[in-house]
Amino acid sequence: MGRTLFIGDVHGCSQELTELLDACAYAKGDDVVFVGDLVAKGPDSRGVLQLVRELGARGTRGNHDHAVLRWHDAVTQGLAPEQGPQHMRVAQTLDAQDWAVLQALPYYLTLPALASAQPAIIVVHAGLVPGVALDQQAPDLLMNMRTLRPDGSVSRRAEDGVLWGTRWPGPELVVFGHHALAGLQRHPHAVGLDTGCVYGGKLSAYVSPEDRVVSVPARKVYVPIAHERPSGAA
Ligand SMILES: [Mn+2]
């Protein structure tokens, strides 16, 4: 039986993605699932989307994937895009095949348990609000949330409360990304995989059912992480 490799926020780091697949000993038959933010900030968004196609991989929609899509939607409708130059520059490099990959990214994915001893897995870019049914979760929060405030309300900001994953009760295992400042998160029922590759950190994969994390170092600092503070816009 093949494995599933869940891969954290790639942000155009195609070289590190290739190296991570090697470090995981990726083989045909393994499924590859991305937690989103495939594109923007890093050096080679197109190369990443090409690899996604070649792998036949799945993935969920990150806030940056969404921003690039919004730019595309506005321009194709003859409207002035709200998205800034960062997303415009990415969008202008993409072709129809690339757009098809981004447009197919759902807000979340569910993977059934492979065996009775294994949990079902939910994949989402940023997070899930505990106690809210999956199909009632707000897309904006699925792509942007980071913490829960003491009153239970949801925040995009790192400093507003506790990491949402610490409050996720399971039984599903949630695999997510989006929170580079927090780094690797391993909670009882949630695994956070954004280890900040584009900021010079690492690119990480969670390997199921082996239940282990594999990381490779970034080749360089593509974007200084200081630009991400305050964290609301990251
Ligand atoms: Mn993100």
Short mmCIF file of C-alpha atoms and ligand atoms in Angstrom, two decimals:
data_model
loop_
_atom_site.label_atom_id
_atom_site.label_comp_id
_atom_site.label_asym_id
_atom_site.label_seq_id
_atom_site.Cartn_x
_atom_site.Cartn_y
_atom_site.Cartn_z
CA MET A 1 0.00 0.00 0.00
CA GLY A 2 1.31 3.42 -0.92
CA ARG A 3 1.92 6.18 1.51
CA THR A 4 0.54 9.70 1.61
CA LEU A 5 3.01 12.57 1.74
CA PHE A 6 1.47 15.79 3.06
CA ILE A 7 3.60 18.78 2.13
CA GLY A 8 3.72 22.20 3.81
CA ASP A 9 3.71 25.68 2.32
CA VAL A 10 5.93 25.54 -0.78
CA HIS A 11 5.60 29.17 -1.94
CA GLY A 12 7.33 28.61 -5.25
CA CYS A 13 10.34 26.78 -3.77
CA SER A 14 10.48 24.14 -6.51
CA GLN A 15 14.05 23.04 -5.85
CA GLU A 16 13.37 22.33 -2.18
CA LEU A 17 10.18 20.50 -3.18
CA THR A 18 12.18 18.16 -5.40
CA GLU A 19 14.69 17.65 -2.60
CA LEU A 20 11.92 16.94 -0.09
CA LEU A 21 10.38 14.28 -2.34
CA ASP A 22 13.82 12.67 -2.57
CA ALA A 23 14.27 12.86 1.22
CA CYS A 24 10.91 11.08 1.61
CA ALA A 25 12.02 8.45 -0.93
CA TYR A 26 8.94 9.30 -2.98
CA ALA A 27 7.93 6.42 -5.22
CA LYS A 28 5.15 5.87 -7.71
CA GLY A 29 2.09 4.78 -5.78
CA ASP A 30 2.65 7.37 -3.04
CA ASP A 31 -0.06 10.03 -2.88
CA VAL A 32 1.05 13.63 -2.54
CA VAL A 33 -1.21 16.20 -0.87
CA PHE A 34 -0.27 19.87 -0.46
CA VAL A 35 -1.65 22.06 2.32
CA GLY A 36 -1.67 25.12 0.04
CA ASP A 37 0.27 28.31 -0.63
CA LEU A 38 1.90 26.59 -3.55
CA VAL A 39 2.65 29.93 -5.17
CA ALA A 40 3.87 33.49 -4.47
CA LYS A 41 6.81 34.93 -2.50
CA GLY A 42 9.32 32.33 -3.73
CA PRO A 43 11.34 31.91 -6.92
CA ASP A 44 9.44 29.43 -9.11
CA SER A 45 5.67 29.25 -8.71
CA ARG A 46 5.25 27.85 -12.22
CA GLY A 47 7.75 25.08 -11.59
CA VAL A 48 5.84 24.07 -8.47
CA LEU A 49 2.53 23.91 -10.36
CA GLN A 50 4.20 21.82 -13.05
CA LEU A 51 5.45 19.38 -10.40
CA VAL A 52 1.96 19.22 -8.89
CA ARG A 53 0.65 18.14 -12.30
CA GLU A 54 3.42 15.63 -12.88
CA LEU A 55 2.83 14.06 -9.47
CA GLY A 56 -0.93 13.93 -9.99
CA ALA A 57 -1.03 15.57 -6.56
CA ARG A 58 -3.97 17.01 -4.68
CA GLY A 59 -4.02 20.01 -2.41
CA THR A 60 -6.04 22.62 -0.59
CA ARG A 61 -6.29 26.31 -1.34
CA GLY A 62 -3.99 28.68 0.51
CA ASN A 63 -4.59 32.38 1.00
CA HIS A 64 -1.88 33.18 -1.54
CA ASP A 65 -3.22 30.71 -4.10
CA HIS A 66 -6.59 32.39 -3.55
CA ALA A 67 -5.16 35.89 -3.98
CA VAL A 68 -3.58 34.94 -7.31
CA LEU A 69 -6.89 33.42 -8.44
CA ARG A 70 -8.75 36.57 -7.39
CA TRP A 71 -6.37 38.65 -9.50
CA HIS A 72 -7.04 36.37 -12.47
CA ASP A 73 -10.82 36.52 -11.95
CA ALA A 74 -10.82 40.31 -11.79
CA VAL A 75 -8.67 40.73 -14.88
CA THR A 76 -10.63 38.22 -16.95
CA GLN A 77 -13.82 40.05 -15.98
CA GLY A 78 -12.36 43.41 -16.97
CA LEU A 79 -12.30 44.65 -13.36
CA ALA A 80 -9.53 46.38 -11.45
CA PRO A 81 -7.88 43.72 -9.25
CA GLU A 82 -7.64 44.38 -5.51
CA GLN A 83 -4.57 42.22 -5.22
CA GLY A 84 -1.18 43.90 -5.21
CA PRO A 85 1.92 43.54 -7.37
CA GLN A 86 3.13 40.42 -5.54
CA HIS A 87 0.20 38.37 -6.82
CA MET A 88 0.06 40.11 -10.18
CA ARG A 89 3.67 39.11 -10.90
CA VAL A 90 2.87 35.46 -10.21
CA ALA A 91 -0.36 35.56 -12.18
CA GLN A 92 1.37 36.98 -15.23
CA THR A 93 3.68 33.95 -15.45
CA LEU A 94 0.90 31.33 -15.44
CA ASP A 95 -0.70 29.55 -18.38
CA ALA A 96 -4.02 27.72 -18.76
CA GLN A 97 -2.67 24.47 -17.30
CA ASP A 98 -1.38 26.35 -14.25
CA TRP A 99 -4.71 28.09 -13.73
CA ALA A 100 -6.48 24.75 -13.92
CA VAL A 101 -4.36 23.46 -11.01
CA LEU A 102 -5.09 26.49 -8.84
CA GLN A 103 -8.78 26.61 -9.71
CA ALA A 104 -9.20 22.96 -8.72
CA LEU A 105 -7.88 23.52 -5.17
CA PRO A 106 -10.71 23.06 -2.63
CA TYR A 107 -10.87 24.80 0.75
CA TYR A 108 -10.45 21.45 2.49
CA LEU A 109 -10.00 17.77 1.71
CA THR A 110 -11.05 14.70 3.67
CA LEU A 111 -9.21 11.39 3.45
CA PRO A 112 -10.87 8.34 4.94
CA ALA A 113 -9.05 6.20 7.47
CA LEU A 114 -6.96 3.57 5.72
CA ALA A 115 -7.25 1.10 8.58
CA SER A 116 -9.19 0.88 11.81
CA ALA A 117 -6.14 1.96 13.81
CA GLN A 118 -5.67 5.05 11.63
CA PRO A 119 -7.57 8.33 11.93
CA ALA A 120 -9.42 9.95 9.07
CA ILE A 121 -7.47 12.99 7.92
CA ILE A 122 -8.71 16.49 7.10
CA VAL A 123 -6.40 18.76 5.10
CA VAL A 124 -6.83 22.53 5.26
CA HIS A 125 -4.50 25.47 4.66
CA ALA A 126 -4.80 27.43 7.90
CA GLY A 127 -7.19 25.83 10.35
CA LEU A 128 -10.57 24.63 11.52
CA VAL A 129 -12.79 26.15 14.17
CA PRO A 130 -13.48 23.46 16.80
CA GLY A 131 -17.17 22.73 17.23
CA VAL A 132 -18.21 23.94 13.76
CA ALA A 133 -19.27 21.35 11.17
CA LEU A 134 -16.81 20.99 8.32
CA ASP A 135 -19.26 22.18 5.67
CA GLN A 136 -20.15 25.22 7.83
CA GLN A 137 -16.57 26.48 8.21
CA ALA A 138 -15.97 29.89 6.66
CA PRO A 139 -13.57 29.78 3.69
CA ASP A 140 -11.81 32.94 4.84
CA LEU A 141 -10.95 31.31 8.17
CA LEU A 142 -10.01 27.99 6.55
CA MET A 143 -7.35 29.93 4.62
CA ASN A 144 -6.26 32.46 7.26
CA MET A 145 -6.91 31.53 10.92
CA ARG A 146 -4.10 30.94 13.39
CA THR A 147 -5.34 31.22 16.95
CA LEU A 148 -8.35 31.10 19.27
CA ARG A 149 -8.89 33.93 21.75
CA PRO A 150 -9.81 33.20 25.38
CA ASP A 151 -13.49 33.88 24.55
CA GLY A 152 -13.38 31.23 21.82
CA SER A 153 -13.44 33.65 18.91
CA VAL A 154 -11.10 33.08 15.97
CA SER A 155 -8.09 35.18 14.99
CA ARG A 156 -5.69 35.39 12.07
CA ARG A 157 -3.03 36.78 14.36
CA ALA A 158 -0.38 34.68 16.06
CA GLU A 159 -0.39 36.78 19.21
CA ASP A 160 -4.12 36.79 19.93
CA GLY A 161 -4.49 33.50 21.73
CA VAL A 162 -3.67 29.81 21.68
CA LEU A 163 -2.81 27.88 18.53
CA TRP A 164 -6.12 26.49 17.26
CA GLY A 165 -4.58 23.03 16.89
CA THR A 166 -4.16 22.77 20.66
CA ARG A 167 -7.97 22.87 20.93
CA TRP A 168 -8.82 20.49 18.09
CA PRO A 169 -10.48 17.50 19.77
CA GLY A 170 -10.16 14.94 16.95
CA PRO A 171 -10.85 12.16 16.27
CA GLU A 172 -9.84 13.32 12.78
CA LEU A 173 -6.21 14.29 12.31
CA VAL A 174 -5.97 17.74 10.72
CA VAL A 175 -2.93 18.46 8.54
CA PHE A 176 -2.42 22.16 7.83
CA GLY A 177 0.10 24.94 7.18
CA HIS A 178 0.06 28.76 7.08
CA HIS A 179 1.78 29.57 10.38
CA ALA A 180 5.50 29.86 9.68
CA LEU A 181 6.18 31.84 12.85
CA ALA A 182 4.95 28.91 14.95
CA GLY A 183 7.05 26.41 12.98
CA LEU A 184 6.35 22.69 13.11
CA GLN A 185 3.25 21.97 15.21
CA ARG A 186 2.54 18.48 16.53
CA HIS A 187 -0.64 18.42 18.57
CA PRO A 188 -2.59 15.28 19.57
CA HIS A 189 -4.93 15.60 16.55
CA ALA A 190 -3.32 18.27 14.34
CA VAL A 191 -0.02 18.62 12.48
CA GLY A 192 1.15 22.06 11.30
CA LEU A 193 3.66 21.86 8.47
CA ASP A 194 4.62 25.46 7.64
CA THR A 195 8.26 25.50 8.61
CA GLY A 196 8.99 28.67 6.66
CA CYS A 197 10.94 27.42 3.65
CA VAL A 198 10.52 30.67 1.72
CA TYR A 199 11.86 32.56 4.76
CA GLY A 200 15.00 30.44 4.81
CA GLY A 201 13.59 27.77 7.15
CA LYS A 202 12.66 24.29 6.03
CA LEU A 203 10.16 22.56 3.77
CA SER A 204 8.40 19.77 5.63
CA ALA A 205 6.30 16.71 4.89
CA TYR A 206 4.15 14.58 7.16
CA VAL A 207 4.34 10.97 6.04
CA SER A 208 1.29 8.78 6.64
CA PRO A 209 0.79 6.12 7.90
CA GLU A 210 4.40 6.20 9.16
CA ASP A 211 3.46 9.19 11.34
CA ARG A 212 6.75 11.02 10.90
CA VAL A 213 7.91 14.41 9.67
CA VAL A 214 10.66 14.82 7.06
CA SER A 215 12.22 18.23 6.37
CA VAL A 216 14.81 19.71 4.04
CA PRO A 217 16.54 23.07 4.52
CA ALA A 218 15.80 26.06 2.31
CA ARG A 219 18.49 26.91 -0.20
CA LYS A 220 18.34 30.56 0.83
CA VAL A 221 16.23 33.26 2.44
CA TYR A 222 13.88 34.23 -0.38
CA VAL A 223 11.84 36.65 1.74
CA PRO A 224 12.84 38.02 5.16
CA ILE A 225 10.28 36.82 7.69
CA ALA A 226 10.35 40.23 9.38
CA HIS A 227 8.17 41.38 6.46
CA GLU A 228 5.44 39.14 7.82
CA ARG A 229 4.99 41.09 11.05
CA PRO A 230 2.37 41.98 12.01
CA SER A 231 1.18 38.52 11.14
CA GLY A 232 -2.30 39.40 9.91
CA ALA A 233 -1.29 39.76 6.27
CA ALA A 234 0.88 36.66 6.00
MN MN B 1 -0.79 30.99 4.05
#
